[in-house]
Every structure is written in C-alpha cells, then in structure tokens.
Coordinates of C-alpha atoms and ligand atoms in Angstrom, one line a residue:
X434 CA 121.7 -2.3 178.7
X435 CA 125.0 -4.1 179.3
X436 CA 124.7 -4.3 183.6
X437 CA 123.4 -3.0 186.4
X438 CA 126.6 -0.7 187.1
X439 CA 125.6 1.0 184.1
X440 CA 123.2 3.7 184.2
X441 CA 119.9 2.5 183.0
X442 CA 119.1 6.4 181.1
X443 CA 122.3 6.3 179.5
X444 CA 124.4 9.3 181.0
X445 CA 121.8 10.3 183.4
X446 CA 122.7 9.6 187.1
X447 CA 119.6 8.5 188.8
X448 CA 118.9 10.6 192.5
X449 CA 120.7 8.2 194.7
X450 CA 122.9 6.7 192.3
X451 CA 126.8 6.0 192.8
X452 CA 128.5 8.6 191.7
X453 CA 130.4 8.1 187.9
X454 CA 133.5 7.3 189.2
X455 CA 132.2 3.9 190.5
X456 CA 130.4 3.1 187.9
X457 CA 130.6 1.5 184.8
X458 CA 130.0 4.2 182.3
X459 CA 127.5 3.8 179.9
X460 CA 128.6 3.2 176.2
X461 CA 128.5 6.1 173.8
X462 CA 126.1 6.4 171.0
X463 CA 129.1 7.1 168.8
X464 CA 130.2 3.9 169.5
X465 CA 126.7 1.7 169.7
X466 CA 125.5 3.1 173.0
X467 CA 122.1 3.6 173.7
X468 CA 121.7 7.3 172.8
X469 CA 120.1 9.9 175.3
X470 CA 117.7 10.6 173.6
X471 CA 116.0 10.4 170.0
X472 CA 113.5 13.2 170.1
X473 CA 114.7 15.5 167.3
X474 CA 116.5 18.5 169.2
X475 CA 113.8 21.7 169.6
X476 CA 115.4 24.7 166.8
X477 CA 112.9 27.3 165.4
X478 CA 113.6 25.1 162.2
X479 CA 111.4 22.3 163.4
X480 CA 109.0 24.4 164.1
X481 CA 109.9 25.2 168.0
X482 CA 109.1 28.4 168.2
X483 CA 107.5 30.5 170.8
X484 CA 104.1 31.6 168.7
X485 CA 100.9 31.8 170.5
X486 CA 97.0 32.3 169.4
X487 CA 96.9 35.5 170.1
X488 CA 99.9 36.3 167.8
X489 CA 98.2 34.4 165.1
X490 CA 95.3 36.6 165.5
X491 CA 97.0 39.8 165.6
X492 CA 98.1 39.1 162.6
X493 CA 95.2 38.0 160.7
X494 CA 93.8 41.3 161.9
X495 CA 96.5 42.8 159.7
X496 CA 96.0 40.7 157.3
X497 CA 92.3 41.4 156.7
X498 CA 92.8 45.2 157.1
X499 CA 94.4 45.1 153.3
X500 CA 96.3 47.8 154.0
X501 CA 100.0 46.3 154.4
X502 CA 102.3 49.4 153.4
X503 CA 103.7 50.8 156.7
X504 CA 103.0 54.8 154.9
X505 CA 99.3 55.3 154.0
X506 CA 96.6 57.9 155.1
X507 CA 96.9 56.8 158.5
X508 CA 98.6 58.5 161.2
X509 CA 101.6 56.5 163.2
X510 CA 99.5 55.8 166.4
X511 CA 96.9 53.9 163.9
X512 CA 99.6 51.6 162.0
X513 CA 101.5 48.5 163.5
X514 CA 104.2 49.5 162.1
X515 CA 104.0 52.7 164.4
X516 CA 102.8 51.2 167.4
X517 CA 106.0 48.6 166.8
X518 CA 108.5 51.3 166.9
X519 CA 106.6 53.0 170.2
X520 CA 106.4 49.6 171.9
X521 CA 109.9 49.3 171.0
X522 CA 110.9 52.7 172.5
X523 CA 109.3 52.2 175.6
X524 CA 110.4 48.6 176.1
X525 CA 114.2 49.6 175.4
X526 CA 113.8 52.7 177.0
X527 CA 115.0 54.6 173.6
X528 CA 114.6 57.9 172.0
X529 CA 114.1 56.6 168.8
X530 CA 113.0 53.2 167.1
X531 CA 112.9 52.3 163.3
X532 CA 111.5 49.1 162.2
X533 CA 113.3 47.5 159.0
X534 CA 113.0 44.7 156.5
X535 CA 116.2 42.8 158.4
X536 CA 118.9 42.7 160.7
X537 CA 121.4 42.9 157.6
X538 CA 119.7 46.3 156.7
X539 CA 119.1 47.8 160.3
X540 CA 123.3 47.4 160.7
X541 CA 123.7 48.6 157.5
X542 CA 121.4 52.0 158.0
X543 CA 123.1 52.5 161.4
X544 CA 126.7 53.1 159.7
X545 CA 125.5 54.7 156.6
X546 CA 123.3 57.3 159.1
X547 CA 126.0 57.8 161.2
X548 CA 127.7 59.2 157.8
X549 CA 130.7 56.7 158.2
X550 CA 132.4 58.0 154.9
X551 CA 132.3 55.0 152.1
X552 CA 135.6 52.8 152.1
X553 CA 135.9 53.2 155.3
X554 CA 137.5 50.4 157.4
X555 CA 135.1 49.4 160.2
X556 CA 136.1 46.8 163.1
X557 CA 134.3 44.2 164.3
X558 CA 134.6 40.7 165.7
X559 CA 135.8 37.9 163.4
X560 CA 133.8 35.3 165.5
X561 CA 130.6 36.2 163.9
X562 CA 127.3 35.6 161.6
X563 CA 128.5 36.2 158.0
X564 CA 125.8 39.5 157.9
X565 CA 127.9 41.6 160.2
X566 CA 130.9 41.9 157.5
X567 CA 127.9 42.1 154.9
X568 CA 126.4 44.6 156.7
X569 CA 129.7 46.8 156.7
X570 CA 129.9 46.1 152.8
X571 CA 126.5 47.2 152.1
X572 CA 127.0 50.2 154.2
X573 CA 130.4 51.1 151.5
X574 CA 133.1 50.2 153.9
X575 CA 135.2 47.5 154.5
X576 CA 135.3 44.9 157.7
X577 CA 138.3 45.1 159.8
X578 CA 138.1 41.9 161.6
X579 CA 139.2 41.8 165.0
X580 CA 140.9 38.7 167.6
X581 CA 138.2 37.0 170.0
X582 CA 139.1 36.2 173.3
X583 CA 138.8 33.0 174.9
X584 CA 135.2 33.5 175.5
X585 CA 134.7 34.4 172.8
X586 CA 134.3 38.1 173.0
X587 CA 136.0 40.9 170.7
X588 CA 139.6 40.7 172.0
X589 CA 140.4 44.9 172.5
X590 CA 143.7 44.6 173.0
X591 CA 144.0 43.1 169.5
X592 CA 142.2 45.9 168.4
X593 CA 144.2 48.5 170.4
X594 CA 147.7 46.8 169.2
X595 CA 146.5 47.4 165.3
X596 CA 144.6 49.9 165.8
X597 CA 144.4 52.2 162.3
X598 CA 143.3 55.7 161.6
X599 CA 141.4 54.2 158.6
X600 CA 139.2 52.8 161.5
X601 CA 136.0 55.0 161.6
X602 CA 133.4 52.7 163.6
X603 CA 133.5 50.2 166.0
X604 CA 130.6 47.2 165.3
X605 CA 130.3 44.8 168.3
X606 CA 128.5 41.4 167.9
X607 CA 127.1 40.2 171.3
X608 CA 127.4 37.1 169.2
X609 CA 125.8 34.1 170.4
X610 CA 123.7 36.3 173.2
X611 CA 126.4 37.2 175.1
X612 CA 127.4 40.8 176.2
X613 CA 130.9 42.2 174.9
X614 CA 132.5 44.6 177.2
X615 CA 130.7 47.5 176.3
X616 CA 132.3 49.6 178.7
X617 CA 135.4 49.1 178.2
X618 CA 134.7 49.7 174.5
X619 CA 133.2 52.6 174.6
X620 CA 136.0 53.7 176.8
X621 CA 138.7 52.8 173.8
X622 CA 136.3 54.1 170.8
X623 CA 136.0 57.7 172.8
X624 CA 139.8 57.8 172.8
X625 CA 140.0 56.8 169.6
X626 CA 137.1 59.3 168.4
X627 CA 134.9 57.1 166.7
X628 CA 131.7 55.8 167.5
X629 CA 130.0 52.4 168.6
X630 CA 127.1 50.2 167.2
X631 CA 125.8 47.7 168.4
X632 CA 125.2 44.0 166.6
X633 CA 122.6 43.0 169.3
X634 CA 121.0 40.7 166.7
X635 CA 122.0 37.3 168.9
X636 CA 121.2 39.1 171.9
X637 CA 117.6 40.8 171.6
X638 CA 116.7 41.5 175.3
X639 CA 120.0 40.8 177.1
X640 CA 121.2 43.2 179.4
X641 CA 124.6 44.3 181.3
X642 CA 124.6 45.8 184.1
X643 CA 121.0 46.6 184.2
X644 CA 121.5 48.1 180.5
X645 CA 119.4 46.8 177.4
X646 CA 122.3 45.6 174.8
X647 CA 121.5 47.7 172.0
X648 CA 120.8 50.8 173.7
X649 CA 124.6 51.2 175.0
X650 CA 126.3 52.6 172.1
X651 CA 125.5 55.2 169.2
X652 CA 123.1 53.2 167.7
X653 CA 122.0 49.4 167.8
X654 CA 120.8 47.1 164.9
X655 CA 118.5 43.3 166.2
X656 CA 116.6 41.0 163.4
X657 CA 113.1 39.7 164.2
X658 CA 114.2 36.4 161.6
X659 CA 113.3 33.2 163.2
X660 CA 115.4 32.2 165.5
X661 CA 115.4 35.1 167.4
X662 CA 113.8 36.0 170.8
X663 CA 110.7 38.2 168.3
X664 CA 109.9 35.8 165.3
X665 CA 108.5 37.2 162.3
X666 CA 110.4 34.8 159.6
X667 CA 112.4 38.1 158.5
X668 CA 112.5 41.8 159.4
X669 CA 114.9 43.9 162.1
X670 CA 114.7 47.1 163.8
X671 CA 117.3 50.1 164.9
X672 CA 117.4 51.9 168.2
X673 CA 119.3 55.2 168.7
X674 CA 118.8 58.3 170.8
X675 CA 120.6 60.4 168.1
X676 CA 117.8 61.9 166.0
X677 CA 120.2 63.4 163.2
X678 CA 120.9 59.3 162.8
X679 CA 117.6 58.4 162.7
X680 CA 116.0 60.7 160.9
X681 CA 118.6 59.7 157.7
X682 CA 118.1 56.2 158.5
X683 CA 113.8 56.8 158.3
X684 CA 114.8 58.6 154.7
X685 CA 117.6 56.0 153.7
X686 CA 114.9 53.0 154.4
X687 CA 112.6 54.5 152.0
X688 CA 110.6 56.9 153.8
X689 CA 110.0 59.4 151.0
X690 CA 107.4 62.2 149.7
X691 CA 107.4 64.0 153.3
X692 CA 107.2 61.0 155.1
X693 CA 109.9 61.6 156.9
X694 CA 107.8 64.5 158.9
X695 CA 105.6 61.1 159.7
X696 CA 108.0 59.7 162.0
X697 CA 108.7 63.4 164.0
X698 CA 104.9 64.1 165.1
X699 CA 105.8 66.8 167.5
X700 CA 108.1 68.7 165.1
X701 CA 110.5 69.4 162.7
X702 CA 112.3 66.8 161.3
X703 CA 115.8 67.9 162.6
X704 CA 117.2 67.3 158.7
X705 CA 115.6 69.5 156.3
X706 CA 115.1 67.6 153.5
X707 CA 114.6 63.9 152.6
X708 CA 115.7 64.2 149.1
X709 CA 119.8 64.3 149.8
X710 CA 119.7 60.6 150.6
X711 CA 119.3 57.6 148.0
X712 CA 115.9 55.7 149.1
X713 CA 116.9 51.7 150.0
X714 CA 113.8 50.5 151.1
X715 CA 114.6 48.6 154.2
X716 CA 111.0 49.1 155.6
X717 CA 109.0 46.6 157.4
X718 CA 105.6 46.2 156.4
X719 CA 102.4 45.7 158.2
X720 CA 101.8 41.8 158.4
X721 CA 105.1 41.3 160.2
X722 CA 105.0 44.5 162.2
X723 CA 101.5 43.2 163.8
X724 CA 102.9 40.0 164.2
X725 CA 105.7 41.4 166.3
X726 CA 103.6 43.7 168.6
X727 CA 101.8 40.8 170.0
X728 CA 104.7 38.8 170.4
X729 CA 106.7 41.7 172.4
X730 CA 104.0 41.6 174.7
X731 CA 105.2 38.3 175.7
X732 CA 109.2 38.5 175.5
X733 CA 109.7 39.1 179.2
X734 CA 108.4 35.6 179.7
X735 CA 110.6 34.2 176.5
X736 CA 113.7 36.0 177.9
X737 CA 113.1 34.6 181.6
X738 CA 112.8 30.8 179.9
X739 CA 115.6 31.2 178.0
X740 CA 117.5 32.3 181.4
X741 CA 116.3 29.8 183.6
X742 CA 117.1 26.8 180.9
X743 CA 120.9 28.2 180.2
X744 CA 121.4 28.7 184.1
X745 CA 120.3 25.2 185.1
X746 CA 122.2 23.5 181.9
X747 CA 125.4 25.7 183.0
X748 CA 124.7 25.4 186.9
X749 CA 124.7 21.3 186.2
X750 CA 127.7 20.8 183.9
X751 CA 129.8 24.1 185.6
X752 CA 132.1 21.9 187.0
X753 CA 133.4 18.7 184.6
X754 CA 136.8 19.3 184.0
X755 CA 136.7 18.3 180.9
X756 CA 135.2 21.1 179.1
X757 CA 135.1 25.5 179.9
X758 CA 132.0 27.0 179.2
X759 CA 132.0 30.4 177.7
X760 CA 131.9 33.2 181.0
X761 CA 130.0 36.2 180.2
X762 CA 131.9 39.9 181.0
X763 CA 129.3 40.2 183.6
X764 CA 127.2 38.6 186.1
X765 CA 124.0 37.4 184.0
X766 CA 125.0 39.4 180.7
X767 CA 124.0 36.7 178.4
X768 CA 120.3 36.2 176.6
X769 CA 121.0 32.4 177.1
X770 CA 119.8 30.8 173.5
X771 CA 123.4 29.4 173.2
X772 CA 125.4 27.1 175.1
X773 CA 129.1 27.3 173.9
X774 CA 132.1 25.6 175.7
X775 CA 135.3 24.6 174.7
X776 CA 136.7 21.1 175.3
X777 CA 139.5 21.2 177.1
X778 CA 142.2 18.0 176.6
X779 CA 140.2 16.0 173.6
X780 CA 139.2 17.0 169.9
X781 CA 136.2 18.8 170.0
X782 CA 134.5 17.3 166.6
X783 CA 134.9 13.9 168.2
X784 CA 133.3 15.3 171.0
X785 CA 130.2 17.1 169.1
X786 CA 129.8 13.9 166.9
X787 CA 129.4 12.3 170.2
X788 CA 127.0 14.7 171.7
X789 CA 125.1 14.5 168.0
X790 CA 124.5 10.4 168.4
X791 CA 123.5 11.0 172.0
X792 CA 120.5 13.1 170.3
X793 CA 121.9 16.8 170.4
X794 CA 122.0 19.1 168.1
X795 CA 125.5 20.2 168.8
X796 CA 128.0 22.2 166.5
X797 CA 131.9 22.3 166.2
X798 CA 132.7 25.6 165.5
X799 CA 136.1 24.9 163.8
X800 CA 134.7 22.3 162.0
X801 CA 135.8 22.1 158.4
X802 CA 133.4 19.9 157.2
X803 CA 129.9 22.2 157.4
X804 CA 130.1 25.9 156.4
X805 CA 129.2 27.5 159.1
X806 CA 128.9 31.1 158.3
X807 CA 129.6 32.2 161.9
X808 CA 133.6 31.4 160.9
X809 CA 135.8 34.1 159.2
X810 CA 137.8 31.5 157.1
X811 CA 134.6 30.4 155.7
X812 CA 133.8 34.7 154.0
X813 CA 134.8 33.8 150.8
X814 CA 132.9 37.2 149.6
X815 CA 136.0 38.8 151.7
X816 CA 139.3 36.3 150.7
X817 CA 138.6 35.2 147.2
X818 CA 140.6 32.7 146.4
X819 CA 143.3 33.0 149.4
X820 CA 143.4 29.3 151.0
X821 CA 141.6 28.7 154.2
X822 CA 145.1 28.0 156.2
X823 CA 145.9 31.6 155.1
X824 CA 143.1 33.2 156.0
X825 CA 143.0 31.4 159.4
X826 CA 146.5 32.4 160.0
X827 CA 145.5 36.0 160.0
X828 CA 143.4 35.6 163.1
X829 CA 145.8 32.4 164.9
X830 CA 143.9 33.5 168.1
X831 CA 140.3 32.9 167.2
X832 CA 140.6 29.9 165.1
X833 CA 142.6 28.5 167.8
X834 CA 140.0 29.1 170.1
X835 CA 136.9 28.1 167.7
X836 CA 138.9 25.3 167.1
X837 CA 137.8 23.7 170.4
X838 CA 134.3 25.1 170.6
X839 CA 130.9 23.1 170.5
X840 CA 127.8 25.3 170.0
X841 CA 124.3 23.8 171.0
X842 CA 121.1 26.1 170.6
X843 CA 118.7 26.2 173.5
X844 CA 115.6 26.9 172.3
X845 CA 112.9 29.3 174.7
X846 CA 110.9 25.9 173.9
X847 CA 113.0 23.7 175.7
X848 CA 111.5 21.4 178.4
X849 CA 112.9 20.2 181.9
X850 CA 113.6 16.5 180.0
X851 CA 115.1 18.6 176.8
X852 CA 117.7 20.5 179.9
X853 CA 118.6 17.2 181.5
X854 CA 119.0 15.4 178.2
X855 CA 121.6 17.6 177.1
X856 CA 123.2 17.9 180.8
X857 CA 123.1 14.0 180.5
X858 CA 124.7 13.9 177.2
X859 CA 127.5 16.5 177.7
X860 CA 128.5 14.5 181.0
X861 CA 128.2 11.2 178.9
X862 CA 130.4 12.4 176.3
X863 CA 133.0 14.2 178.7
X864 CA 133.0 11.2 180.8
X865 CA 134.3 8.8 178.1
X866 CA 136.8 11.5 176.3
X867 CA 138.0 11.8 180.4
X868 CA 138.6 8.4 180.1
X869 CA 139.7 7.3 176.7
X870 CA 142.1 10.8 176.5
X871 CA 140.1 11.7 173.0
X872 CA 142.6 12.9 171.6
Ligands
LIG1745 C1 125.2 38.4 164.5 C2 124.1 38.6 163.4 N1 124.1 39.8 162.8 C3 123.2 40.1 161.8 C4 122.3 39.1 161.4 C5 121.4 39.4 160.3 O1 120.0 39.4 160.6 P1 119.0 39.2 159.4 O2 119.0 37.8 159.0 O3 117.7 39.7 159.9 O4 119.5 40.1 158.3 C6 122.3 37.8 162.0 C7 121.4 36.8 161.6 O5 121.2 35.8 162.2 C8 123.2 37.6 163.1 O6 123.3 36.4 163.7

C-alpha cells in the first residue's frame, strides 16, 4: 500500500469511497501492484465444476448395475441412456433426442442425416472452437468460413455477398453462449434452400426469444464435455423434430441389428432398413448417460447462476469507456459462461496480461502467442502450410475484430467475491490503460 488515496483492495472502490477520478489509482500487478486477487480463477479444469452427491450416486448406481452398453435386453424406459434422451425431449421441448459419444460427433450425424451430399461446402462462423470445421470434415464436406460481426456473431451479409451454390448447409456456432440471429438466418437459408443446424455446444440451455438454442433450426448438436452447463468429461447429444434425420442419425451412431426399431416404440421406424448406412458408433454409454440424468435435474439452477453472475459482472463494468462488451442479438440471449469485450483505444494483450497479474484468468483472442483453437488462422488441418498473415487476410473482418477481444470464463461456480474480483480487475486495468493511452 503506497497511501491512503489509494484503494486499500487494489481496484475495488470501497462503498463511500471517492470516486476514481480523485483518487490515486492503485498500481497494476503488471507493473508491481498488489494484485486483486491470488485465488487461482474457478474453470472446470481446477476442478470447479457444478457436481453434486446425488450425481455421484446416480452414477455409481450405474456403475454397479454392470450393464454399461446403451442396447441390451432392456427396454428404453429401463436404460439411462433412454431415460436421457426422454428427459432431454421434454426439457427442450423436442420430437426427437439422440445421445452421442461427443459434441464433434452429434454435429457431424446432424449433416451426414440430413444427407448433405459429401464435398459439399458447408458455412459456418470463422470465430469458433476448432470441432465445428472438424465436424463438417468428418461429415465429407468442406467448411466455408464465414465474417463475424463486431459481437462476434456470424456476419450474414458476408455470407449473403459470397454466397455459392456449392453451399448446402448453414452451421451456426452460438459460440461463447451467445445467441446468433437465428431468425434472420433461417430467413436467408429458406431463400437460399438449404437447411440450418445448430452448434449450440457453448450455449446448452440458452434461449432467444423464449426459444431453446438448439431447437430453432433443422437439427441441433450440444457436448456434455466438461466445461459445459451438463458435465460428464465427454459425450453430446442431437435434437431434431425431423424423424427421417433421426432415425439415420440412431443407425449412423451404431444402432444396428434392429435396434433401430428400439428408439421408435410406437411404430415403424419411418426408414426401412438400418443396413443402407455405414455404423460410426457415436453412442453414449451408460455411466455417463446416468451421470447426466441427475445432473439435468439440476441445470435450471446452473443456468440461473450462470445468468445472475454474467448480468452483475456486465451490469457493473457496462459503462467504462474503455472497453465494449459483446451485445447479445436479443434481450437475455446469452447462457452467460463467457465474458468477452473488446478494448477499445489500448492493445488488448497488454490489457489481458494485466487482468492475468490482477489474478484473472483472462484470454486474448488474437493473441499469437497461445494456440487458441477458437481462431481460424490457428486450423492448420484446413491451410497447410499457407502463412498465418495469409490466412488472416481472408477473413480482415474477424481477425480485426478478435484482435481486440479478451475472453474470461465465468464459471456456474463463481462466488460474489470471484464477480467483484473480476469487476475490480477489469476497472483496475481499464483505469490505468485510460490513463497511460496503452497503446
Ligand atoms: C463450439 C463447439 N463446437 C463443438 C465442440 C465439440 O464438442 P466435443 O468436445 O464434445 O466434441 C466444442 C467443444 O468445446 C465447441 O466449443
């Protein structure tokens, strides 16, 4: 502590206190400060994650039952792996559910039971996670990346302006947890005649509009990998109302030998025969299905934290000049397990060093220096050898916009201390770079 002007919690204004202005601000971290905190930063790779005793039972139950393949004698209604998929139907409101071994696999089923013919050329967003591209690869087509907006969302007009017949699906990311503009997307992909899925891995329980993401276009893909709103270490599900779609995507995942006929109990399956289609298996199995029934009994309450943290961090920081956080397409349409802003009038990776010495776990998005897989110019599997100015040249609008994004995960485990640390942080930071003109 340096003086009594400056704030004794380093960054934190104290009820009653001066505003900053009048104040000495406190020294940064970065530069020898006193950081805001040193408690490590809760991420579901610490261990922060949102698994109770009643999920650990659940799962022993399964465990102890020995019977861990998802098709046996049983019928659905007796197997987790059924009662997952009609949990999952009634919670999302969907004709048709279909657990899977991932995310990766659940996007992957969605194009190749929708029939999109191999080679293909299939948009999506190029601010992503590196399995949406995969995805479209796995599936037999090729990824057709698309401009982001400045919040980050797919950029349509982008897509409108290159728009090529070649195009036969539309994947949308609601990356990070927040909505895209589904309507006016499905809008454009009607006039265009193809159809929509839906990438609601980031975004499992979001809505718009009153509308579970997911649910909105032909067919939607989510993961149940850690850090996502249902935590099983690995695993996924598909949700569609189109049972042509899902009953290749029940054969495709390995459902074989009449199984098929398991997953239609009150009649025919509406494809005749389950030997047309190569067998993948992208099933779940039982330990993980278990796991994730008791855990969606709980998600409202996950979803509501995750809400309430991301509303008061926003709420508290909405209005420093110095930084614009990302705006969702609609009132509320954002899960709330990411808070991204871009930093407006100083370099953003001096800014998330900053916010790192302070004690958050922040990330640059543009930053050259990690591999974030979340980055286009970072898919070697899709560029080869091309260099990384090239590649970013063929999206200038999204790496310009990445280039000033800092991304900090907000746990459903985070406290009222871990909210005000980071509001006290980001202040800190935007305080000085106000000052100093971090350029
Ligand atoms: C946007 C997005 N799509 C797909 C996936 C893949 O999910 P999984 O790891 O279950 O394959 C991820 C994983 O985090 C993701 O973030």
């Amino acid at each position: 502590m340096t003086g009594q002007e400056e704030y004794p919690t380093a960054g934190r204004r104290p009820r009653g206190a001066a505003p900053l202005a009048r104040v000495r601000p406190a020294r940064l971290a970065v530069d020898g400060g006193i950081p805001v905190r040193t408690a490590p930063w809760p991420t579901y790779d610490k261990g922060a994650v949102d698994v109770d005793r009643r999920d650990e039972e659940a799962t022993l139950q399964a465990v102890r039952s020995h019977l861990y393949f998802r098709y046996d004698y049983r019928a659905p209604h007796e197997t987790e792996c059924g009662r997952f998929e009609s949990q999952l139907r009634d919670y999302f409101g969907s004709k048709h559910a279909l657990a899977t071994s991932s995310g990766t696999t659940a996007l992957a089923l969605c194009l190749m039971a929708a029939g999109i013919p191999p080679g293909s050329l299939v948009a999506c967003q190029g601010f992503t996670f590196a399995a949406t591209p995969s995805a479209i690869i796995l599936a037999g087509c090729t990824p057709f990346l698309v401009e982001v907006d400045e919040n980050l969302h797919l950029d349509l007009n982008d897509l409108r302006r290159r728009w090529t017949p070649a195009i036969k699906a539309i994947m949308v990311v609601h990356m990070r947890g927040f909505a895209a503009d589904m309507d006016a997307l499905t809008d454009f992909a009607a006039e265009m005649g193809v159809p929509v899925f839906e990438d609601a891995v980031p975004a499992l329980g979001a809505e718009l509009r009153g509308r579970k993401l997911g649910t909105i276009g032909l067919a939607g893909a989510f993961s149940t990998q850690s850090d996502k709103s249902l935590n099983a270490g690995e695993g996924g599900f598909l949700l569609t109302d189109d049972s042509e779609l899902y009953a290749r995507a029940v054969v495709l995942s390995g459902a074989y030998e009449g199984r098929l006929r398991w997953h239609f109990p009150d009649g025919d399956p509406p494809i005749a025969t389950d030997l047309d289609l190569p067998l993948f298996s992208f099933r779940m199995d039982e330990i993980r299905a278990a796991l994730l029934r008791s855990e969606l009994t709980r998600l409202q309450l996950r979803l509501d934290r995750f809400h309430a943290n991301y509303s008061r961090v926003a709420a508290e920081l909405g209005g420093l000049p110095q930084i614009a956080i990302r705006q969702p397409v609609a009132a509320g349409a954002y899960l709330g397990e990411a808070f991204i802003f871009r930093v407006l009038g100083a370099d953003a990776k001096w800014f998330t060093r900053a916010l790192r010495a302070e004690g958050i776990e922040a990330r640059f998005l543009g930053c050259d220096e990690d591999h974030n897989v979340r980055v286009f110019w970072n898919w070697r599997f899709m560029y080869g050898s091309m260099d990384v100015a090239s590649v970013q040249a063929l999206l200038p609008g999204t790496t310009a916009y990445l280039m000033h994004c800092v991304d900090i995960p907000l746990s459903s485990t985070l406290c009222g201390q871990d909210c005000e640390d980071l509001v006290g942080a980001v202040r800190k930071v935007a305080c000085a770079a106000g000052r100093a003109g971090r350029g």
